[in-house]
Amino acid sequence: MEACLSPSSQAVKAYELAENGLVTPEFRIVPIFNGLQLYDPEANPGESKNLAHQHPEKVATLTKRHTIWRAKMANPIKGKGRK
């Protein structure tokens, strides 16, 4: 069963890249210019193997969790030169 979708869940951490990403205890999802990449940092600490095509259901679940969390957060503050 998937972890709670609550934005306050300690299993969910967000961080800023050029876009938003999401880290759970098992996976890291990273947005890039042409889609999303999914990594298992424990099994692949160098993040050289994108698992997104092998686990589309996990990508969908994590994207939903991130969307719910992001909707409750303020807009990020952009640094110099960022729009």
PDB file of N, CA and C in Angstrom:
ATOM      1  N   MET A   1       0.847  -1.188   0.000  1.00  0.00           N
ATOM      2  CA  MET A   1       0.000   0.000   0.000  1.00  0.00           C
ATOM      3  C   MET A   1       0.880   1.235   0.000  1.00  0.00           C
ATOM      4  N   GLU A   2       0.495   2.214  -0.754  1.00  0.00           N
ATOM      5  CA  GLU A   2       1.259   3.458  -0.864  1.00  0.00           C
ATOM      6  C   GLU A   2       1.142   4.258   0.426  1.00  0.00           C
ATOM      7  N   ALA A   3       2.207   4.963   0.737  1.00  0.00           N
ATOM      8  CA  ALA A   3       2.227   5.801   1.933  1.00  0.00           C
ATOM      9  C   ALA A   3       1.165   6.887   1.820  1.00  0.00           C
ATOM     10  N   CYS A   4       0.842   7.480   2.930  1.00  0.00           N
ATOM     11  CA  CYS A   4      -0.140   8.552   3.018  1.00  0.00           C
ATOM     12  C   CYS A   4       0.179   9.670   2.023  1.00  0.00           C
ATOM     13  N   LEU A   5      -0.836  10.239   1.414  1.00  0.00           N
ATOM     14  CA  LEU A   5      -0.636  11.321   0.460  1.00  0.00           C
ATOM     15  C   LEU A   5      -0.572  12.686   1.132  1.00  0.00           C
ATOM     16  N   SER A   6      -0.616  12.721   2.432  1.00  0.00           N
ATOM     17  CA  SER A   6      -0.609  13.985   3.156  1.00  0.00           C
ATOM     18  C   SER A   6       0.644  14.799   2.867  1.00  0.00           C
ATOM     19  N   PRO A   7       0.479  16.098   2.574  1.00  0.00           N
ATOM     20  CA  PRO A   7       1.651  16.939   2.342  1.00  0.00           C
ATOM     21  C   PRO A   7       2.552  17.038   3.563  1.00  0.00           C
ATOM     22  N   SER A   8       1.996  16.800   4.743  1.00  0.00           N
ATOM     23  CA  SER A   8       2.811  16.891   5.952  1.00  0.00           C
ATOM     24  C   SER A   8       3.557  15.593   6.249  1.00  0.00           C
ATOM     25  N   SER A   9       3.342  14.567   5.427  1.00  0.00           N
ATOM     26  CA  SER A   9       4.006  13.291   5.647  1.00  0.00           C
ATOM     27  C   SER A   9       5.515  13.464   5.661  1.00  0.00           C
ATOM     28  N   GLN A  10       6.157  12.893   6.662  1.00  0.00           N
ATOM     29  CA  GLN A  10       7.608  13.007   6.751  1.00  0.00           C
ATOM     30  C   GLN A  10       8.295  12.174   5.679  1.00  0.00           C
ATOM     31  N   ALA A  11       7.548  11.323   4.994  1.00  0.00           N
ATOM     32  CA  ALA A  11       8.127  10.521   3.916  1.00  0.00           C
ATOM     33  C   ALA A  11       8.326  11.353   2.654  1.00  0.00           C
ATOM     34  N   VAL A  12       7.744  12.531   2.627  1.00  0.00           N
ATOM     35  CA  VAL A  12       7.827  13.369   1.434  1.00  0.00           C
ATOM     36  C   VAL A  12       8.689  14.584   1.720  1.00  0.00           C
ATOM     37  N   LYS A  13       9.690  14.782   0.891  1.00  0.00           N
ATOM     38  CA  LYS A  13      10.537  15.965   0.985  1.00  0.00           C
ATOM     39  C   LYS A  13      10.599  16.552  -0.410  1.00  0.00           C
ATOM     40  N   ALA A  14      10.521  17.850  -0.510  1.00  0.00           N
ATOM     41  CA  ALA A  14      10.643  18.482  -1.826  1.00  0.00           C
ATOM     42  C   ALA A  14      11.885  19.330  -1.836  1.00  0.00           C
ATOM     43  N   TYR A  15      12.414  19.513  -2.983  1.00  0.00           N
ATOM     44  CA  TYR A  15      13.617  20.313  -3.118  1.00  0.00           C
ATOM     45  C   TYR A  15      13.560  21.033  -4.451  1.00  0.00           C
ATOM     46  N   GLU A  16      14.291  22.111  -4.553  1.00  0.00           N
ATOM     47  CA  GLU A  16      14.273  22.906  -5.775  1.00  0.00           C
ATOM     48  C   GLU A  16      15.391  22.475  -6.718  1.00  0.00           C
ATOM     49  N   LEU A  17      15.034  22.261  -7.954  1.00  0.00           N
ATOM     50  CA  LEU A  17      15.979  22.105  -9.055  1.00  0.00           C
ATOM     51  C   LEU A  17      15.610  23.246  -9.987  1.00  0.00           C
ATOM     52  N   ALA A  18      15.752  23.090 -11.251  1.00  0.00           N
ATOM     53  CA  ALA A  18      15.180  24.067 -12.172  1.00  0.00           C
ATOM     54  C   ALA A  18      13.662  23.981 -12.062  1.00  0.00           C
ATOM     55  N   GLU A  19      13.192  22.827 -11.671  1.00  0.00           N
ATOM     56  CA  GLU A  19      11.786  22.557 -11.384  1.00  0.00           C
ATOM     57  C   GLU A  19      11.751  21.889 -10.011  1.00  0.00           C
ATOM     58  N   ASN A  20      10.622  21.314  -9.650  1.00  0.00           N
ATOM     59  CA  ASN A  20      10.508  20.621  -8.370  1.00  0.00           C
ATOM     60  C   ASN A  20      10.775  19.141  -8.549  1.00  0.00           C
ATOM     61  N   GLY A  21      11.332  18.529  -7.522  1.00  0.00           N
ATOM     62  CA  GLY A  21      11.535  17.090  -7.488  1.00  0.00           C
ATOM     63  C   GLY A  21      10.951  16.556  -6.194  1.00  0.00           C
ATOM     64  N   LEU A  22      10.991  15.252  -6.013  1.00  0.00           N
ATOM     65  CA  LEU A  22      10.426  14.644  -4.822  1.00  0.00           C
ATOM     66  C   LEU A  22      11.303  13.484  -4.386  1.00  0.00           C
ATOM     67  N   VAL A  23      11.495  13.387  -3.084  1.00  0.00           N
ATOM     68  CA  VAL A  23      12.282  12.299  -2.513  1.00  0.00           C
ATOM     69  C   VAL A  23      11.419  11.572  -1.495  1.00  0.00           C
ATOM     70  N   THR A  24      11.354  10.251  -1.611  1.00  0.00           N
ATOM     71  CA  THR A  24      10.709   9.415  -0.602  1.00  0.00           C
ATOM     72  C   THR A  24      11.793   8.483  -0.066  1.00  0.00           C
ATOM     73  N   PRO A  25      11.487   7.700   0.954  1.00  0.00           N
ATOM     74  CA  PRO A  25      12.511   6.774   1.452  1.00  0.00           C
ATOM     75  C   PRO A  25      12.997   5.773   0.399  1.00  0.00           C
ATOM     76  N   GLU A  26      12.180   5.480  -0.611  1.00  0.00           N
ATOM     77  CA  GLU A  26      12.552   4.473  -1.609  1.00  0.00           C
ATOM     78  C   GLU A  26      12.971   5.038  -2.959  1.00  0.00           C
ATOM     79  N   PHE A  27      12.424   6.180  -3.348  1.00  0.00           N
ATOM     80  CA  PHE A  27      12.646   6.690  -4.697  1.00  0.00           C
ATOM     81  C   PHE A  27      12.922   8.187  -4.705  1.00  0.00           C
ATOM     82  N   ARG A  28      13.495   8.616  -5.804  1.00  0.00           N
ATOM     83  CA  ARG A  28      13.686  10.034  -6.078  1.00  0.00           C
ATOM     84  C   ARG A  28      13.175  10.269  -7.492  1.00  0.00           C
ATOM     85  N   ILE A  29      12.303  11.261  -7.641  1.00  0.00           N
ATOM     86  CA  ILE A  29      11.789  11.601  -8.964  1.00  0.00           C
ATOM     87  C   ILE A  29      12.303  12.996  -9.310  1.00  0.00           C
ATOM     88  N   VAL A  30      12.841  13.118 -10.512  1.00  0.00           N
ATOM     89  CA  VAL A  30      13.499  14.346 -10.933  1.00  0.00           C
ATOM     90  C   VAL A  30      12.925  14.788 -12.279  1.00  0.00           C
ATOM     91  N   PRO A  31      12.397  16.017 -12.351  1.00  0.00           N
ATOM     92  CA  PRO A  31      11.929  16.506 -13.645  1.00  0.00           C
ATOM     93  C   PRO A  31      13.100  16.991 -14.490  1.00  0.00           C
ATOM     94  N   ILE A  32      13.070  16.672 -15.763  1.00  0.00           N
ATOM     95  CA  ILE A  32      14.066  17.189 -16.703  1.00  0.00           C
ATOM     96  C   ILE A  32      13.316  17.749 -17.907  1.00  0.00           C
ATOM     97  N   PHE A  33      14.017  18.325 -18.829  1.00  0.00           N
ATOM     98  CA  PHE A  33      13.377  19.018 -19.951  1.00  0.00           C
ATOM     99  C   PHE A  33      12.437  18.148 -20.766  1.00  0.00           C
ATOM    100  N   ASN A  34      12.666  16.854 -20.827  1.00  0.00           N
ATOM    101  CA  ASN A  34      11.821  15.993 -21.661  1.00  0.00           C
ATOM    102  C   ASN A  34      11.022  14.962 -20.870  1.00  0.00           C
ATOM    103  N   GLY A  35      10.797  15.193 -19.600  1.00  0.00           N
ATOM    104  CA  GLY A  35       9.990  14.272 -18.822  1.00  0.00           C
ATOM    105  C   GLY A  35      10.497  14.114 -17.402  1.00  0.00           C
ATOM    106  N   LEU A  36      10.195  12.986 -16.816  1.00  0.00           N
ATOM    107  CA  LEU A  36      10.588  12.698 -15.441  1.00  0.00           C
ATOM    108  C   LEU A  36      11.546  11.524 -15.402  1.00  0.00           C
ATOM    109  N   GLN A  37      12.465  11.583 -14.468  1.00  0.00           N
ATOM    110  CA  GLN A  37      13.361  10.460 -14.223  1.00  0.00           C
ATOM    111  C   GLN A  37      13.061   9.930 -12.826  1.00  0.00           C
ATOM    112  N   LEU A  38      13.112   8.615 -12.676  1.00  0.00           N
ATOM    113  CA  LEU A  38      12.854   7.951 -11.404  1.00  0.00           C
ATOM    114  C   LEU A  38      14.083   7.138 -11.034  1.00  0.00           C
ATOM    115  N   TYR A  39      14.559   7.340  -9.809  1.00  0.00           N
ATOM    116  CA  TYR A  39      15.750   6.630  -9.343  1.00  0.00           C
ATOM    117  C   TYR A  39      15.484   5.936  -8.019  1.00  0.00           C
ATOM    118  N   ASP A  40      16.195   4.854  -7.798  1.00  0.00           N
ATOM    119  CA  ASP A  40      16.228   4.158  -6.514  1.00  0.00           C
ATOM    120  C   ASP A  40      17.611   4.434  -5.934  1.00  0.00           C
ATOM    121  N   PRO A  41      17.746   5.469  -5.077  1.00  0.00           N
ATOM    122  CA  PRO A  41      19.069   5.863  -4.590  1.00  0.00           C
ATOM    123  C   PRO A  41      19.792   4.778  -3.791  1.00  0.00           C
ATOM    124  N   GLU A  42      19.044   3.889  -3.143  1.00  0.00           N
ATOM    125  CA  GLU A  42      19.696   2.830  -2.373  1.00  0.00           C
ATOM    126  C   GLU A  42      20.343   1.804  -3.305  1.00  0.00           C
ATOM    127  N   ALA A  43      19.615   1.394  -4.334  1.00  0.00           N
ATOM    128  CA  ALA A  43      20.140   0.392  -5.267  1.00  0.00           C
ATOM    129  C   ALA A  43      21.093   1.002  -6.297  1.00  0.00           C
ATOM    130  N   ASN A  44      20.938   2.294  -6.566  1.00  0.00           N
ATOM    131  CA  ASN A  44      21.722   2.965  -7.604  1.00  0.00           C
ATOM    132  C   ASN A  44      22.106   4.366  -7.119  1.00  0.00           C
ATOM    133  N   PRO A  45      23.045   4.447  -6.157  1.00  0.00           N
ATOM    134  CA  PRO A  45      23.392   5.744  -5.562  1.00  0.00           C
ATOM    135  C   PRO A  45      23.920   6.763  -6.566  1.00  0.00           C
ATOM    136  N   GLY A  46      24.484   6.322  -7.664  1.00  0.00           N
ATOM    137  CA  GLY A  46      24.977   7.237  -8.682  1.00  0.00           C
ATOM    138  C   GLY A  46      23.886   7.761  -9.598  1.00  0.00           C
ATOM    139  N   GLU A  47      22.677   7.254  -9.410  1.00  0.00           N
ATOM    140  CA  GLU A  47      21.512   7.641 -10.205  1.00  0.00           C
ATOM    141  C   GLU A  47      21.806   7.596 -11.704  1.00  0.00           C
ATOM    142  N   SER A  48      22.345   6.480 -12.149  1.00  0.00           N
ATOM    143  CA  SER A  48      22.663   6.307 -13.564  1.00  0.00           C
ATOM    144  C   SER A  48      21.604   5.491 -14.304  1.00  0.00           C
ATOM    145  N   LYS A  49      20.662   4.882 -13.568  1.00  0.00           N
ATOM    146  CA  LYS A  49      19.639   4.048 -14.196  1.00  0.00           C
ATOM    147  C   LYS A  49      18.258   4.650 -13.937  1.00  0.00           C
ATOM    148  N   ASN A  50      17.677   5.221 -14.977  1.00  0.00           N
ATOM    149  CA  ASN A  50      16.349   5.810 -14.894  1.00  0.00           C
ATOM    150  C   ASN A  50      15.312   4.688 -14.931  1.00  0.00           C
ATOM    151  N   LEU A  51      14.479   4.603 -13.903  1.00  0.00           N
ATOM    152  CA  LEU A  51      13.486   3.539 -13.780  1.00  0.00           C
ATOM    153  C   LEU A  51      12.086   3.969 -14.209  1.00  0.00           C
ATOM    154  N   ALA A  52      11.937   5.181 -14.724  1.00  0.00           N
ATOM    155  CA  ALA A  52      10.611   5.723 -15.037  1.00  0.00           C
ATOM    156  C   ALA A  52       9.824   4.841 -16.006  1.00  0.00           C
ATOM    157  N   HIS A  53      10.464   4.322 -17.038  1.00  0.00           N
ATOM    158  CA  HIS A  53       9.745   3.500 -18.020  1.00  0.00           C
ATOM    159  C   HIS A  53       9.394   2.121 -17.467  1.00  0.00           C
ATOM    160  N   GLN A  54      10.151   1.646 -16.485  1.00  0.00           N
ATOM    161  CA  GLN A  54       9.869   0.344 -15.874  1.00  0.00           C
ATOM    162  C   GLN A  54       8.788   0.438 -14.806  1.00  0.00           C
ATOM    163  N   HIS A  55       8.587   1.629 -14.242  1.00  0.00           N
ATOM    164  CA  HIS A  55       7.633   1.810 -13.140  1.00  0.00           C
ATOM    165  C   HIS A  55       6.735   3.022 -13.381  1.00  0.00           C
ATOM    166  N   PRO A  56       5.941   3.023 -14.461  1.00  0.00           N
ATOM    167  CA  PRO A  56       5.087   4.187 -14.733  1.00  0.00           C
ATOM    168  C   PRO A  56       4.066   4.439 -13.625  1.00  0.00           C
ATOM    169  N   GLU A  57       3.632   3.380 -12.949  1.00  0.00           N
ATOM    170  CA  GLU A  57       2.677   3.549 -11.853  1.00  0.00           C
ATOM    171  C   GLU A  57       3.313   4.296 -10.685  1.00  0.00           C
ATOM    172  N   LYS A  58       4.576   4.069 -10.422  1.00  0.00           N
ATOM    173  CA  LYS A  58       5.292   4.772  -9.351  1.00  0.00           C
ATOM    174  C   LYS A  58       5.474   6.240  -9.722  1.00  0.00           C
ATOM    175  N   VAL A  59       5.802   6.498 -10.987  1.00  0.00           N
ATOM    176  CA  VAL A  59       5.930   7.884 -11.461  1.00  0.00           C
ATOM    177  C   VAL A  59       4.599   8.612 -11.274  1.00  0.00           C
ATOM    178  N   ALA A  60       3.498   7.968 -11.641  1.00  0.00           N
ATOM    179  CA  ALA A  60       2.174   8.584 -11.504  1.00  0.00           C
ATOM    180  C   ALA A  60       1.845   8.860 -10.041  1.00  0.00           C
ATOM    181  N   THR A  61       2.123   7.906  -9.167  1.00  0.00           N
ATOM    182  CA  THR A  61       1.844   8.074  -7.742  1.00  0.00           C
ATOM    183  C   THR A  61       2.673   9.199  -7.145  1.00  0.00           C
ATOM    184  N   LEU A  62       3.957   9.227  -7.450  1.00  0.00           N
ATOM    185  CA  LEU A  62       4.826  10.269  -6.898  1.00  0.00           C
ATOM    186  C   LEU A  62       4.481  11.639  -7.471  1.00  0.00           C
ATOM    187  N   THR A  63       4.096  11.682  -8.731  1.00  0.00           N
ATOM    188  CA  THR A  63       3.678  12.950  -9.324  1.00  0.00           C
ATOM    189  C   THR A  63       2.429  13.467  -8.623  1.00  0.00           C
ATOM    190  N   LYS A  64       1.495  12.583  -8.337  1.00  0.00           N
ATOM    191  CA  LYS A  64       0.274  12.974  -7.620  1.00  0.00           C
ATOM    192  C   LYS A  64       0.616  13.476  -6.221  1.00  0.00           C
ATOM    193  N   ARG A  65       1.473  12.782  -5.520  1.00  0.00           N
ATOM    194  CA  ARG A  65       1.881  13.210  -4.175  1.00  0.00           C
ATOM    195  C   ARG A  65       2.518  14.591  -4.224  1.00  0.00           C
ATOM    196  N   HIS A  66       3.382  14.797  -5.215  1.00  0.00           N
ATOM    197  CA  HIS A  66       4.047  16.089  -5.330  1.00  0.00           C
ATOM    198  C   HIS A  66       3.043  17.199  -5.645  1.00  0.00           C
ATOM    199  N   THR A  67       2.099  16.930  -6.533  1.00  0.00           N
ATOM    200  CA  THR A  67       1.093  17.926  -6.902  1.00  0.00           C
ATOM    201  C   THR A  67       0.268  18.338  -5.692  1.00  0.00           C
ATOM    202  N   ILE A  68      -0.142  17.384  -4.883  1.00  0.00           N
ATOM    203  CA  ILE A  68      -0.909  17.673  -3.670  1.00  0.00           C
ATOM    204  C   ILE A  68      -0.080  18.511  -2.709  1.00  0.00           C
ATOM    205  N   TRP A  69       1.162  18.111  -2.494  1.00  0.00           N
ATOM    206  CA  TRP A  69       2.052  18.851  -1.585  1.00  0.00           C
ATOM    207  C   TRP A  69       2.290  20.261  -2.107  1.00  0.00           C
ATOM    208  N   ARG A  70       2.607  20.377  -3.412  1.00  0.00           N
ATOM    209  CA  ARG A  70       2.967  21.668  -3.995  1.00  0.00           C
ATOM    210  C   ARG A  70       1.807  22.652  -3.939  1.00  0.00           C
ATOM    211  N   ALA A  71       0.578  22.175  -4.082  1.00  0.00           N
ATOM    212  CA  ALA A  71      -0.602  23.037  -4.045  1.00  0.00           C
ATOM    213  C   ALA A  71      -0.765  23.720  -2.689  1.00  0.00           C
ATOM    214  N   LYS A  72      -0.225  23.120  -1.653  1.00  0.00           N
ATOM    215  CA  LYS A  72      -0.344  23.674  -0.307  1.00  0.00           C
ATOM    216  C   LYS A  72       0.825  24.576   0.074  1.00  0.00           C
ATOM    217  N   MET A  73       1.840  24.638  -0.768  1.00  0.00           N
ATOM    218  CA  MET A  73       3.030  25.438  -0.475  1.00  0.00           C
ATOM    219  C   MET A  73       2.960  26.792  -1.173  1.00  0.00           C
ATOM    220  N   ALA A  74       3.693  27.750  -0.638  1.00  0.00           N
ATOM    221  CA  ALA A  74       3.824  29.050  -1.294  1.00  0.00           C
ATOM    222  C   ALA A  74       4.677  28.883  -2.546  1.00  0.00           C
ATOM    223  N   ASN A  75       4.588  29.828  -3.441  1.00  0.00           N
ATOM    224  CA  ASN A  75       5.441  29.782  -4.626  1.00  0.00           C
ATOM    225  C   ASN A  75       6.891  29.907  -4.202  1.00  0.00           C
ATOM    226  N   PRO A  76       7.789  29.174  -4.846  1.00  0.00           N
ATOM    227  CA  PRO A  76       9.202  29.237  -4.467  1.00  0.00           C
ATOM    228  C   PRO A  76       9.807  30.600  -4.785  1.00  0.00           C
ATOM    229  N   ILE A  77      10.769  30.991  -3.982  1.00  0.00           N
ATOM    230  CA  ILE A  77      11.498  32.227  -4.223  1.00  0.00           C
ATOM    231  C   ILE A  77      12.606  31.903  -5.209  1.00  0.00           C
ATOM    232  N   LYS A  78      12.638  32.611  -6.287  1.00  0.00           N
ATOM    233  CA  LYS A  78      13.639  32.365  -7.319  1.00  0.00           C
ATOM    234  C   LYS A  78      14.854  33.245  -7.077  1.00  0.00           C
ATOM    235  N   GLY A  79      16.010  32.706  -7.329  1.00  0.00           N
ATOM    236  CA  GLY A  79      17.260  33.440  -7.167  1.00  0.00           C
ATOM    237  C   GLY A  79      17.520  34.376  -8.333  1.00  0.00           C
ATOM    238  N   LYS A  80      18.610  35.077  -8.264  1.00  0.00           N
ATOM    239  CA  LYS A  80      18.994  36.036  -9.294  1.00  0.00           C
ATOM    240  C   LYS A  80      19.025  35.364 -10.670  1.00  0.00           C
ATOM    241  N   GLY A  81      18.372  36.009 -11.620  1.00  0.00           N
ATOM    242  CA  GLY A  81      18.384  35.497 -12.981  1.00  0.00           C
ATOM    243  C   GLY A  81      17.392  34.380 -13.255  1.00  0.00           C
ATOM    244  N   ARG A  82      16.640  33.929 -12.245  1.00  0.00           N
ATOM    245  CA  ARG A  82      15.659  32.853 -12.450  1.00  0.00           C
ATOM    246  C   ARG A  82      14.277  33.452 -12.573  1.00  0.00           C
ATOM    247  N   LYS A  83      13.474  32.874 -13.423  1.00  0.00           N
ATOM    248  CA  LYS A  83      12.103  33.365 -13.618  1.00  0.00           C
ATOM    249  C   LYS A  83      11.118  32.352 -13.127  1.00  0.00           C
TER     250      LYS A  83
END
